[in-house]
Amino acid sequence: MAARAQSRDRTLVVGAGIVGICCALYLQREGISVTVVDPREPGDGCSFGNAGVLSTGGVTPEAMPGILRRVPRMLLDPLGPIAIRWSYLPRIAPWLLSYAWNSRAEKVEQISIALAQLSKEVIPAYEPLLGDAGLRDMVRKSGCLYVYESEEAFRSARPAIELRRRRGIPAEELPGEEIRQLEPDLAPIFPRAVFWPGFAHTLNPKRLTSALAEHFARRGGSIFRGEVVALERTGEEKLVAVTRGERLEAARIVVAAGAWSRPLAAMLGTRLPLDTERGYHVMLPQPGVTLRRPVLSSEGGFVMTPMEHGLRLAGTVELGGLKAPPDPKRADAILKRARRMLPGLGEAGSETWMGFRPSFPDSLPVIDRAPHQRNAYFAFGHGHRGLSFAAITGKLIAELVRGGKTSIDVAPYRAARF
Ligand SMILES: Cc1cc2nc3c(=O)[nH]c(=O)nc-3n(C[C@H](O)[C@H](O)[C@H](O)COP(=O)(O)OP(=O)(O)OC[C@H]3O[C@@H](n4cnc5c(N)ncnc54)[C@H](O)[C@@H]3O)c2cc1C
């Protein structure tokens, strides 16, 4: 698939994660010649191992009111659903302060409205891409179930549930006895659950990304294997992406390099507070139990998603930067809780993984023209919802490139908000 486009009129997309590939496809639909550049295979970054949920109700920011009270626990419990590595605390402190600042009630409402605009477009923006590529069967529209192991956990989730309701996300609150009608294999340990019927999920996020990338290549797009180490301007307003060994000239560049986008944006003159919320998964190829839809453990901070290659347990947050090695105990902690939720869970052949969510402290992505480089665009920072918001991001980037009015107001996603 590694082909090289020589055209200087092409658009270069840096990053072959789900966001970069969706940008490439939407640009290609505009008749633009596109090259995607990445040192890895498409979908081998964070897009490889997510929980696969296409969140049509992803309208709650990560930092909700009261988050500050949880910080001591984040520091003291390295296996908790949100943990901060002590060694990374000095680096992440400014990000954390901004995260806390964004948890004020009026700010949360504002962020939620901005998230809702994107959430509404999750499925409509994917439809044409999946339809064209013959991949509709990779998405199941069977909703998502949030389960609570105590009345107290349910009470503390109430503000988030109400926020979703205010944004018009349909929900059904279920008492304990009704939960097992939806999911008979769940243990009878949940007094409460909320069913979100509008959610969907993919059967394999990695295969979805690589299949979309193959479709892009079949339609004439090229994918170049290389790491962009510098972005330079040439005299005639062209841009050059420098890889180890190649100089790729382009009429415009889209930065979609996920958690690694910060230095690339800085090369284009914009400093942004992008960091990473590391997350883990455990893949169980022979789970021996059946779930009909993704089930989210509220206390555990992870989702159990039925996929084509087994059951995936994925989630939790570790603030520890891009360099520290994974902590296998965090994956074990997910598995331990899942055993209690799903009696008889089969663990043979299990595999663990860690990925780097690209996250801004206000839980919103940057989808924008680069403020200091008119022929460059930013599409990164999607945090917990990159799979969900990838297609609408691609659509918006193509609209920004075309010029004129975008189909939704992109003001909340501007880089200049920081
Ligand atoms: C445990 C977990 C569960 C999750 N669950 C969900 C979920 O259920 N639903 C959801 O919507 N989201 C979920 N997410 C979030 C989602 O996976 C991410 O937001 C999304 O994958 C980000 O996509 P991306 O394309 O921006 O980044 P990536 O997939 O990380 O892709 C970035 C690409 O850029 C490349 N790159 C980096 N630097 C350079 C460079 N210098 N030159 C060239 N290429 C470069 C990388 O190699 C990589 O391939 C989850 C994340 C985790 C960790």
Short mmCIF file of N, CA and C in Angstrom, two decimals, residues 1 18 21-29 34 36 42 126-136 138 206-223:
data_model
loop_
_atom_site.label_atom_id
_atom_site.label_comp_id
_atom_site.label_asym_id
_atom_site.label_seq_id
_atom_site.Cartn_x
_atom_site.Cartn_y
_atom_site.Cartn_z
N MET A 1 0.82 -1.20 0.00
CA MET A 1 0.00 0.00 0.00
C MET A 1 0.86 1.27 0.00
N ILE A 18 -7.62 6.61 12.78
CA ILE A 18 -8.98 6.73 12.23
C ILE A 18 -9.28 8.17 11.83
N ILE A 21 -7.36 8.96 8.48
CA ILE A 21 -7.95 8.23 7.34
C ILE A 21 -9.32 8.84 6.96
N CYS A 22 -10.11 9.22 7.95
CA CYS A 22 -11.41 9.85 7.62
C CYS A 22 -11.19 11.21 6.96
N CYS A 23 -10.18 11.97 7.40
CA CYS A 23 -9.86 13.24 6.72
C CYS A 23 -9.48 12.96 5.27
N ALA A 24 -8.61 11.94 5.08
CA ALA A 24 -8.14 11.61 3.74
C ALA A 24 -9.32 11.24 2.83
N LEU A 25 -10.26 10.44 3.36
CA LEU A 25 -11.39 10.00 2.54
C LEU A 25 -12.31 11.17 2.17
N TYR A 26 -12.57 12.04 3.15
CA TYR A 26 -13.46 13.17 2.83
C TYR A 26 -12.78 14.14 1.86
N LEU A 27 -11.46 14.32 1.98
CA LEU A 27 -10.76 15.19 1.04
C LEU A 27 -10.79 14.56 -0.36
N GLN A 28 -10.59 13.26 -0.40
CA GLN A 28 -10.61 12.55 -1.68
C GLN A 28 -11.98 12.69 -2.36
N ARG A 29 -13.03 12.66 -1.55
CA ARG A 29 -14.38 12.83 -2.11
C ARG A 29 -14.56 14.19 -2.77
N VAL A 34 -4.59 13.09 -2.41
CA VAL A 34 -4.19 13.00 -0.99
C VAL A 34 -3.12 11.92 -0.78
N VAL A 36 -1.30 10.08 2.59
CA VAL A 36 -1.26 9.95 4.05
C VAL A 36 0.14 9.47 4.41
N PRO A 42 -1.80 1.78 8.88
CA PRO A 42 -3.01 2.49 9.30
C PRO A 42 -3.68 1.80 10.49
N TYR A 126 -20.34 8.93 9.25
CA TYR A 126 -19.73 7.64 8.86
C TYR A 126 -20.46 6.98 7.69
N GLU A 127 -21.81 7.20 7.63
CA GLU A 127 -22.62 6.47 6.64
C GLU A 127 -22.01 6.45 5.24
N PRO A 128 -21.71 7.64 4.65
CA PRO A 128 -21.21 7.59 3.28
C PRO A 128 -19.86 6.86 3.15
N LEU A 129 -19.00 6.98 4.17
CA LEU A 129 -17.70 6.32 4.09
C LEU A 129 -17.89 4.80 4.15
N LEU A 130 -18.74 4.35 5.08
CA LEU A 130 -18.96 2.91 5.23
C LEU A 130 -19.68 2.35 4.01
N GLY A 131 -20.66 3.13 3.51
CA GLY A 131 -21.43 2.70 2.34
C GLY A 131 -20.51 2.54 1.13
N ASP A 132 -19.70 3.56 0.84
CA ASP A 132 -18.79 3.52 -0.32
C ASP A 132 -17.82 2.35 -0.23
N ALA A 133 -17.35 2.09 0.99
CA ALA A 133 -16.32 1.06 1.16
C ALA A 133 -16.91 -0.33 1.39
N GLY A 134 -18.24 -0.41 1.43
CA GLY A 134 -18.88 -1.72 1.66
C GLY A 134 -18.63 -2.24 3.07
N LEU A 135 -18.61 -1.34 4.04
CA LEU A 135 -18.25 -1.75 5.40
C LEU A 135 -19.38 -1.55 6.41
N ARG A 136 -20.62 -1.40 5.91
CA ARG A 136 -21.72 -1.13 6.84
C ARG A 136 -21.86 -2.23 7.89
N MET A 138 -19.73 -3.61 9.55
CA MET A 138 -18.76 -3.50 10.66
C MET A 138 -19.30 -2.69 11.83
N LYS A 206 -9.53 -1.61 14.63
CA LYS A 206 -8.32 -1.69 13.79
C LYS A 206 -8.70 -2.08 12.36
N ARG A 207 -9.55 -3.13 12.23
CA ARG A 207 -9.91 -3.56 10.89
C ARG A 207 -10.72 -2.47 10.17
N LEU A 208 -11.54 -1.74 10.95
CA LEU A 208 -12.31 -0.65 10.34
C LEU A 208 -11.34 0.38 9.74
N THR A 209 -10.32 0.76 10.53
CA THR A 209 -9.38 1.78 10.04
C THR A 209 -8.60 1.25 8.84
N SER A 210 -8.11 0.01 8.92
CA SER A 210 -7.31 -0.45 7.78
C SER A 210 -8.19 -0.69 6.55
N ALA A 211 -9.43 -1.13 6.75
CA ALA A 211 -10.30 -1.33 5.58
C ALA A 211 -10.65 0.01 4.92
N LEU A 212 -10.86 1.04 5.74
CA LEU A 212 -11.12 2.37 5.14
C LEU A 212 -9.86 2.87 4.42
N ALA A 213 -8.68 2.58 4.99
CA ALA A 213 -7.43 3.00 4.34
C ALA A 213 -7.25 2.27 3.01
N GLU A 214 -7.60 0.99 2.98
CA GLU A 214 -7.49 0.24 1.72
C GLU A 214 -8.43 0.82 0.67
N HIS A 215 -9.62 1.18 1.11
CA HIS A 215 -10.59 1.78 0.19
C HIS A 215 -10.04 3.10 -0.37
N PHE A 216 -9.44 3.90 0.52
CA PHE A 216 -8.80 5.17 0.11
C PHE A 216 -7.73 4.90 -0.96
N ALA A 217 -6.91 3.86 -0.72
CA ALA A 217 -5.83 3.53 -1.67
C ALA A 217 -6.41 3.02 -3.00
N ARG A 218 -7.47 2.21 -2.91
CA ARG A 218 -8.10 1.69 -4.14
C ARG A 218 -8.63 2.82 -5.00
N ARG A 219 -9.06 3.90 -4.33
CA ARG A 219 -9.60 5.04 -5.10
C ARG A 219 -8.52 6.02 -5.52
N GLY A 220 -7.27 5.61 -5.41
CA GLY A 220 -6.17 6.44 -5.93
C GLY A 220 -5.38 7.20 -4.88
N GLY A 221 -5.76 7.07 -3.62
CA GLY A 221 -4.99 7.75 -2.56
C GLY A 221 -3.68 7.03 -2.32
N SER A 222 -2.67 7.75 -1.84
CA SER A 222 -1.43 7.04 -1.55
C SER A 222 -1.08 7.12 -0.07
N ILE A 223 -0.40 6.08 0.36
CA ILE A 223 0.00 5.98 1.77
C ILE A 223 1.51 5.80 1.79
#
